[in-house]
């Protein structure tokens, strides 16, 4: 639980950093308070070149997916952390947002949001559940309708869990999803796990109890094997996944090995 909370806090600190820019590509007015000093300290420890920029790009990319797929009135954030999209995005009427994460983290988040006077733009339903356990049952108990298409967002999660667990999670999501459902999120490349350029960051993450455990250089095949057909896949710096924020342009071709790489994807239920 401590490692989960730490990851959520330093990710919030990264969003706070972006929000302070004059040319910010999104604004999260609550991120700094939710991150706290602990989150800011951790982010400073992990903020190697490209880290903060990627989190900013990932946040904006998934914001855009949610906006474009506003026809899907059920949205589920898997491992929601300290995400504040319920507050900062414009939501169509009758949209229901389900946030799944550890119960203790969500309880603390709810308390802090209330103290900060947060006003939600959608119906927000926190679901305290372990994503390796009976979370579909908890989601249904919270009101989620399995017969209606759902937009699933899996952000900043899959590389923190072993590959078998990542496959199981996405297969379960596919199995319970109605036709027309969409999955959007991010993946880490296997090269990021072995590259000399990642070594120091990996060491710090491991020391702090939140190591990277899974990456794939074949994201389309991985997602297809989990029941999802990729409709869009981008790496930071490509058109539609740059926002003038990525420090290395043009991005390296995918067949260039030995360098860290992240993927952003949108997939339909196969």
JSON list of N, CA and C in Angstrom, two decimals, residues 73-121:
[
{"chain": "A", "resi": 73, "resn": "UNK", "atom": "N", "xyz": [-20.67, 6.60, -21.91]},
{"chain": "A", "resi": 73, "resn": "UNK", "atom": "CA", "xyz": [-21.07, 7.29, -20.69]},
{"chain": "A", "resi": 73, "resn": "UNK", "atom": "C", "xyz": [-20.66, 6.53, -19.42]},
{"chain": "A", "resi": 74, "resn": "UNK", "atom": "N", "xyz": [-20.04, 5.37, -19.59]},
{"chain": "A", "resi": 74, "resn": "UNK", "atom": "CA", "xyz": [-19.40, 4.68, -18.46]},
{"chain": "A", "resi": 74, "resn": "UNK", "atom": "C", "xyz": [-17.90, 4.71, -18.67]},
{"chain": "A", "resi": 75, "resn": "UNK", "atom": "N", "xyz": [-17.18, 5.31, -17.73]},
{"chain": "A", "resi": 75, "resn": "UNK", "atom": "CA", "xyz": [-15.72, 5.38, -17.81]},
{"chain": "A", "resi": 75, "resn": "UNK", "atom": "C", "xyz": [-15.16, 4.77, -16.53]},
{"chain": "A", "resi": 76, "resn": "UNK", "atom": "N", "xyz": [-14.18, 3.89, -16.69]},
{"chain": "A", "resi": 76, "resn": "UNK", "atom": "CA", "xyz": [-13.56, 3.24, -15.53]},
{"chain": "A", "resi": 76, "resn": "UNK", "atom": "C", "xyz": [-12.07, 3.51, -15.55]},
{"chain": "A", "resi": 77, "resn": "UNK", "atom": "N", "xyz": [-11.57, 4.09, -14.47]},
{"chain": "A", "resi": 77, "resn": "UNK", "atom": "CA", "xyz": [-10.13, 4.29, -14.30]},
{"chain": "A", "resi": 77, "resn": "UNK", "atom": "C", "xyz": [-9.59, 3.14, -13.47]},
{"chain": "A", "resi": 78, "resn": "UNK", "atom": "N", "xyz": [-8.73, 2.33, -14.08]},
{"chain": "A", "resi": 78, "resn": "UNK", "atom": "CA", "xyz": [-8.12, 1.20, -13.39]},
{"chain": "A", "resi": 78, "resn": "UNK", "atom": "C", "xyz": [-6.85, 1.70, -12.70]},
{"chain": "A", "resi": 79, "resn": "UNK", "atom": "N", "xyz": [-6.79, 1.58, -11.37]},
{"chain": "A", "resi": 79, "resn": "UNK", "atom": "CA", "xyz": [-5.70, 2.17, -10.59]},
{"chain": "A", "resi": 79, "resn": "UNK", "atom": "C", "xyz": [-5.72, 3.69, -10.75]},
{"chain": "A", "resi": 80, "resn": "UNK", "atom": "N", "xyz": [-6.80, 4.30, -10.28]},
{"chain": "A", "resi": 80, "resn": "UNK", "atom": "CA", "xyz": [-7.04, 5.72, -10.49]},
{"chain": "A", "resi": 80, "resn": "UNK", "atom": "C", "xyz": [-6.03, 6.61, -9.78]},
{"chain": "A", "resi": 81, "resn": "UNK", "atom": "N", "xyz": [-5.47, 6.14, -8.67]},
{"chain": "A", "resi": 81, "resn": "UNK", "atom": "CA", "xyz": [-4.52, 6.97, -7.94]},
{"chain": "A", "resi": 81, "resn": "UNK", "atom": "C", "xyz": [-5.12, 8.30, -7.53]},
{"chain": "A", "resi": 82, "resn": "UNK", "atom": "N", "xyz": [-4.36, 9.38, -7.73]},
{"chain": "A", "resi": 82, "resn": "UNK", "atom": "CA", "xyz": [-4.81, 10.72, -7.35]},
{"chain": "A", "resi": 82, "resn": "UNK", "atom": "C", "xyz": [-5.27, 11.52, -8.57]},
{"chain": "A", "resi": 83, "resn": "UNK", "atom": "N", "xyz": [-5.75, 10.81, -9.58]},
{"chain": "A", "resi": 83, "resn": "UNK", "atom": "CA", "xyz": [-6.31, 11.44, -10.76]},
{"chain": "A", "resi": 83, "resn": "UNK", "atom": "C", "xyz": [-7.47, 12.35, -10.39]},
{"chain": "A", "resi": 84, "resn": "UNK", "atom": "N", "xyz": [-7.57, 13.51, -11.06]},
{"chain": "A", "resi": 84, "resn": "UNK", "atom": "CA", "xyz": [-8.65, 14.47, -10.76]},
{"chain": "A", "resi": 84, "resn": "UNK", "atom": "C", "xyz": [-9.47, 14.80, -12.00]},
{"chain": "A", "resi": 85, "resn": "UNK", "atom": "N", "xyz": [-9.55, 13.89, -12.94]},
{"chain": "A", "resi": 85, "resn": "UNK", "atom": "CA", "xyz": [-10.33, 14.16, -14.15]},
{"chain": "A", "resi": 85, "resn": "UNK", "atom": "C", "xyz": [-11.80, 14.42, -13.83]},
{"chain": "A", "resi": 86, "resn": "UNK", "atom": "N", "xyz": [-12.31, 13.83, -12.76]},
{"chain": "A", "resi": 86, "resn": "UNK", "atom": "CA", "xyz": [-13.71, 14.06, -12.39]},
{"chain": "A", "resi": 86, "resn": "UNK", "atom": "C", "xyz": [-13.97, 15.54, -12.14]},
{"chain": "A", "resi": 87, "resn": "UNK", "atom": "N", "xyz": [-12.93, 16.27, -11.75]},
{"chain": "A", "resi": 87, "resn": "UNK", "atom": "CA", "xyz": [-13.05, 17.69, -11.42]},
{"chain": "A", "resi": 87, "resn": "UNK", "atom": "C", "xyz": [-12.67, 18.57, -12.60]},
{"chain": "A", "resi": 88, "resn": "UNK", "atom": "N", "xyz": [-11.59, 18.25, -13.28]},
{"chain": "A", "resi": 88, "resn": "UNK", "atom": "CA", "xyz": [-11.02, 19.20, -14.23]},
{"chain": "A", "resi": 88, "resn": "UNK", "atom": "C", "xyz": [-11.48, 19.05, -15.67]},
{"chain": "A", "resi": 89, "resn": "UNK", "atom": "N", "xyz": [-12.13, 17.93, -16.03]},
{"chain": "A", "resi": 89, "resn": "UNK", "atom": "CA", "xyz": [-12.61, 17.76, -17.40]},
{"chain": "A", "resi": 89, "resn": "UNK", "atom": "C", "xyz": [-14.07, 18.16, -17.52]},
{"chain": "A", "resi": 90, "resn": "UNK", "atom": "N", "xyz": [-14.47, 18.52, -18.74]},
{"chain": "A", "resi": 90, "resn": "UNK", "atom": "CA", "xyz": [-15.88, 18.80, -19.02]},
{"chain": "A", "resi": 90, "resn": "UNK", "atom": "C", "xyz": [-16.54, 17.48, -19.42]},
{"chain": "A", "resi": 91, "resn": "UNK", "atom": "N", "xyz": [-17.52, 17.07, -18.65]},
{"chain": "A", "resi": 91, "resn": "UNK", "atom": "CA", "xyz": [-18.17, 15.78, -18.86]},
{"chain": "A", "resi": 91, "resn": "UNK", "atom": "C", "xyz": [-19.57, 15.94, -19.43]},
{"chain": "A", "resi": 92, "resn": "UNK", "atom": "N", "xyz": [-19.95, 15.09, -20.39]},
{"chain": "A", "resi": 92, "resn": "UNK", "atom": "CA", "xyz": [-21.34, 15.12, -20.87]},
{"chain": "A", "resi": 92, "resn": "UNK", "atom": "C", "xyz": [-22.29, 14.72, -19.74]},
{"chain": "A", "resi": 93, "resn": "UNK", "atom": "N", "xyz": [-23.54, 15.20, -19.81]},
{"chain": "A", "resi": 93, "resn": "UNK", "atom": "CA", "xyz": [-24.51, 14.82, -18.78]},
{"chain": "A", "resi": 93, "resn": "UNK", "atom": "C", "xyz": [-24.66, 13.30, -18.69]},
{"chain": "A", "resi": 94, "resn": "UNK", "atom": "N", "xyz": [-24.89, 12.83, -17.50]},
{"chain": "A", "resi": 94, "resn": "UNK", "atom": "CA", "xyz": [-25.17, 11.42, -17.21]},
{"chain": "A", "resi": 94, "resn": "UNK", "atom": "C", "xyz": [-23.94, 10.52, -17.29]},
{"chain": "A", "resi": 95, "resn": "UNK", "atom": "N", "xyz": [-22.75, 11.09, -17.47]},
{"chain": "A", "resi": 95, "resn": "UNK", "atom": "CA", "xyz": [-21.55, 10.26, -17.45]},
{"chain": "A", "resi": 95, "resn": "UNK", "atom": "C", "xyz": [-21.27, 9.80, -16.02]},
{"chain": "A", "resi": 96, "resn": "UNK", "atom": "N", "xyz": [-20.95, 8.52, -15.89]},
{"chain": "A", "resi": 96, "resn": "UNK", "atom": "CA", "xyz": [-20.58, 7.97, -14.59]},
{"chain": "A", "resi": 96, "resn": "UNK", "atom": "C", "xyz": [-19.13, 7.52, -14.66]},
{"chain": "A", "resi": 97, "resn": "UNK", "atom": "N", "xyz": [-18.32, 8.04, -13.74]},
{"chain": "A", "resi": 97, "resn": "UNK", "atom": "CA", "xyz": [-16.89, 7.72, -13.69]},
{"chain": "A", "resi": 97, "resn": "UNK", "atom": "C", "xyz": [-16.63, 6.84, -12.48]},
{"chain": "A", "resi": 98, "resn": "UNK", "atom": "N", "xyz": [-16.10, 5.65, -12.73]},
{"chain": "A", "resi": 98, "resn": "UNK", "atom": "CA", "xyz": [-15.74, 4.72, -11.66]},
{"chain": "A", "resi": 98, "resn": "UNK", "atom": "C", "xyz": [-14.22, 4.76, -11.49]},
{"chain": "A", "resi": 99, "resn": "UNK", "atom": "N", "xyz": [-13.77, 4.96, -10.26]},
{"chain": "A", "resi": 99, "resn": "UNK", "atom": "CA", "xyz": [-12.34, 4.98, -9.95]},
{"chain": "A", "resi": 99, "resn": "UNK", "atom": "C", "xyz": [-12.02, 3.77, -9.09]},
{"chain": "A", "resi": 100, "resn": "UNK", "atom": "N", "xyz": [-11.24, 2.85, -9.64]},
{"chain": "A", "resi": 100, "resn": "UNK", "atom": "CA", "xyz": [-10.85, 1.65, -8.90]},
{"chain": "A", "resi": 100, "resn": "UNK", "atom": "C", "xyz": [-9.42, 1.81, -8.40]},
{"chain": "A", "resi": 101, "resn": "UNK", "atom": "N", "xyz": [-9.23, 1.58, -7.12]},
{"chain": "A", "resi": 101, "resn": "UNK", "atom": "CA", "xyz": [-7.89, 1.56, -6.54]},
{"chain": "A", "resi": 101, "resn": "UNK", "atom": "C", "xyz": [-7.99, 0.98, -5.13]},
{"chain": "A", "resi": 102, "resn": "UNK", "atom": "N", "xyz": [-6.86, 0.93, -4.45]},
{"chain": "A", "resi": 102, "resn": "UNK", "atom": "CA", "xyz": [-6.84, 0.44, -3.07]},
{"chain": "A", "resi": 102, "resn": "UNK", "atom": "C", "xyz": [-7.77, 1.30, -2.22]},
{"chain": "A", "resi": 103, "resn": "UNK", "atom": "N", "xyz": [-8.55, 0.64, -1.36]},
{"chain": "A", "resi": 103, "resn": "UNK", "atom": "CA", "xyz": [-9.56, 1.35, -0.57]},
{"chain": "A", "resi": 103, "resn": "UNK", "atom": "C", "xyz": [-8.94, 2.44, 0.30]},
{"chain": "A", "resi": 104, "resn": "UNK", "atom": "N", "xyz": [-7.81, 2.15, 0.94]},
{"chain": "A", "resi": 104, "resn": "UNK", "atom": "CA", "xyz": [-7.18, 3.15, 1.81]},
{"chain": "A", "resi": 104, "resn": "UNK", "atom": "C", "xyz": [-6.77, 4.40, 1.03]},
{"chain": "A", "resi": 105, "resn": "UNK", "atom": "N", "xyz": [-6.24, 4.19, -0.15]},
{"chain": "A", "resi": 105, "resn": "UNK", "atom": "CA", "xyz": [-5.82, 5.33, -0.98]},
{"chain": "A", "resi": 105, "resn": "UNK", "atom": "C", "xyz": [-7.03, 6.17, -1.39]},
{"chain": "A", "resi": 106, "resn": "UNK", "atom": "N", "xyz": [-8.10, 5.50, -1.81]},
{"chain": "A", "resi": 106, "resn": "UNK", "atom": "CA", "xyz": [-9.29, 6.24, -2.22]},
{"chain": "A", "resi": 106, "resn": "UNK", "atom": "C", "xyz": [-9.95, 6.96, -1.05]},
{"chain": "A", "resi": 107, "resn": "UNK", "atom": "N", "xyz": [-9.95, 6.34, 0.12]},
{"chain": "A", "resi": 107, "resn": "UNK", "atom": "CA", "xyz": [-10.52, 7.00, 1.30]},
{"chain": "A", "resi": 107, "resn": "UNK", "atom": "C", "xyz": [-9.76, 8.28, 1.62]},
{"chain": "A", "resi": 108, "resn": "UNK", "atom": "N", "xyz": [-8.44, 8.20, 1.57]},
{"chain": "A", "resi": 108, "resn": "UNK", "atom": "CA", "xyz": [-7.62, 9.38, 1.84]},
{"chain": "A", "resi": 108, "resn": "UNK", "atom": "C", "xyz": [-7.83, 10.45, 0.76]},
{"chain": "A", "resi": 109, "resn": "UNK", "atom": "N", "xyz": [-7.93, 10.00, -0.48]},
{"chain": "A", "resi": 109, "resn": "UNK", "atom": "CA", "xyz": [-8.17, 10.93, -1.59]},
{"chain": "A", "resi": 109, "resn": "UNK", "atom": "C", "xyz": [-9.51, 11.64, -1.42]},
{"chain": "A", "resi": 110, "resn": "UNK", "atom": "N", "xyz": [-10.56, 10.89, -1.09]},
{"chain": "A", "resi": 110, "resn": "UNK", "atom": "CA", "xyz": [-11.88, 11.49, -0.91]},
{"chain": "A", "resi": 110, "resn": "UNK", "atom": "C", "xyz": [-11.86, 12.55, 0.19]},
{"chain": "A", "resi": 111, "resn": "UNK", "atom": "N", "xyz": [-11.18, 12.24, 1.26]},
{"chain": "A", "resi": 111, "resn": "UNK", "atom": "CA", "xyz": [-11.07, 13.20, 2.37]},
{"chain": "A", "resi": 111, "resn": "UNK", "atom": "C", "xyz": [-10.38, 14.48, 1.92]},
{"chain": "A", "resi": 112, "resn": "UNK", "atom": "N", "xyz": [-9.27, 14.33, 1.20]},
{"chain": "A", "resi": 112, "resn": "UNK", "atom": "CA", "xyz": [-8.52, 15.51, 0.75]},
{"chain": "A", "resi": 112, "resn": "UNK", "atom": "C", "xyz": [-9.33, 16.32, -0.27]},
{"chain": "A", "resi": 113, "resn": "UNK", "atom": "N", "xyz": [-10.02, 15.64, -1.18]},
{"chain": "A", "resi": 113, "resn": "UNK", "atom": "CA", "xyz": [-10.83, 16.36, -2.16]},
{"chain": "A", "resi": 113, "resn": "UNK", "atom": "C", "xyz": [-11.93, 17.17, -1.48]},
{"chain": "A", "resi": 114, "resn": "UNK", "atom": "N", "xyz": [-12.54, 16.58, -0.45]},
{"chain": "A", "resi": 114, "resn": "UNK", "atom": "CA", "xyz": [-13.58, 17.31, 0.29]},
{"chain": "A", "resi": 114, "resn": "UNK", "atom": "C", "xyz": [-12.99, 18.53, 0.98]},
{"chain": "A", "resi": 115, "resn": "UNK", "atom": "N", "xyz": [-11.82, 18.37, 1.59]},
{"chain": "A", "resi": 115, "resn": "UNK", "atom": "CA", "xyz": [-11.16, 19.50, 2.27]},
{"chain": "A", "resi": 115, "resn": "UNK", "atom": "C", "xyz": [-10.81, 20.61, 1.29]},
{"chain": "A", "resi": 116, "resn": "UNK", "atom": "N", "xyz": [-10.49, 20.24, 0.05]},
{"chain": "A", "resi": 116, "resn": "UNK", "atom": "CA", "xyz": [-10.10, 21.21, -0.96]},
{"chain": "A", "resi": 116, "resn": "UNK", "atom": "C", "xyz": [-11.30, 21.81, -1.69]},
{"chain": "A", "resi": 117, "resn": "UNK", "atom": "N", "xyz": [-12.50, 21.35, -1.34]},
{"chain": "A", "resi": 117, "resn": "UNK", "atom": "CA", "xyz": [-13.71, 21.88, -1.96]},
{"chain": "A", "resi": 117, "resn": "UNK", "atom": "C", "xyz": [-13.88, 21.48, -3.41]},
{"chain": "A", "resi": 118, "resn": "UNK", "atom": "N", "xyz": [-13.41, 20.31, -3.77]},
{"chain": "A", "resi": 118, "resn": "UNK", "atom": "CA", "xyz": [-13.49, 19.86, -5.15]},
{"chain": "A", "resi": 118, "resn": "UNK", "atom": "C", "xyz": [-14.95, 19.65, -5.57]},
{"chain": "A", "resi": 119, "resn": "UNK", "atom": "N", "xyz": [-15.27, 20.10, -6.79]},
{"chain": "A", "resi": 119, "resn": "UNK", "atom": "CA", "xyz": [-16.61, 19.93, -7.35]},
{"chain": "A", "resi": 119, "resn": "UNK", "atom": "C", "xyz": [-16.50, 19.04, -8.58]},
{"chain": "A", "resi": 120, "resn": "UNK", "atom": "N", "xyz": [-17.16, 17.91, -8.55]},
{"chain": "A", "resi": 120, "resn": "UNK", "atom": "CA", "xyz": [-17.06, 16.93, -9.63]},
{"chain": "A", "resi": 120, "resn": "UNK", "atom": "C", "xyz": [-18.03, 17.27, -10.75]},
{"chain": "A", "resi": 121, "resn": "UNK", "atom": "N", "xyz": [-17.54, 17.12, -11.99]},
{"chain": "A", "resi": 121, "resn": "UNK", "atom": "CA", "xyz": [-18.36, 17.43, -13.15]},
{"chain": "A", "resi": 121, "resn": "UNK", "atom": "C", "xyz": [-19.12, 16.25, -13.70]}
]
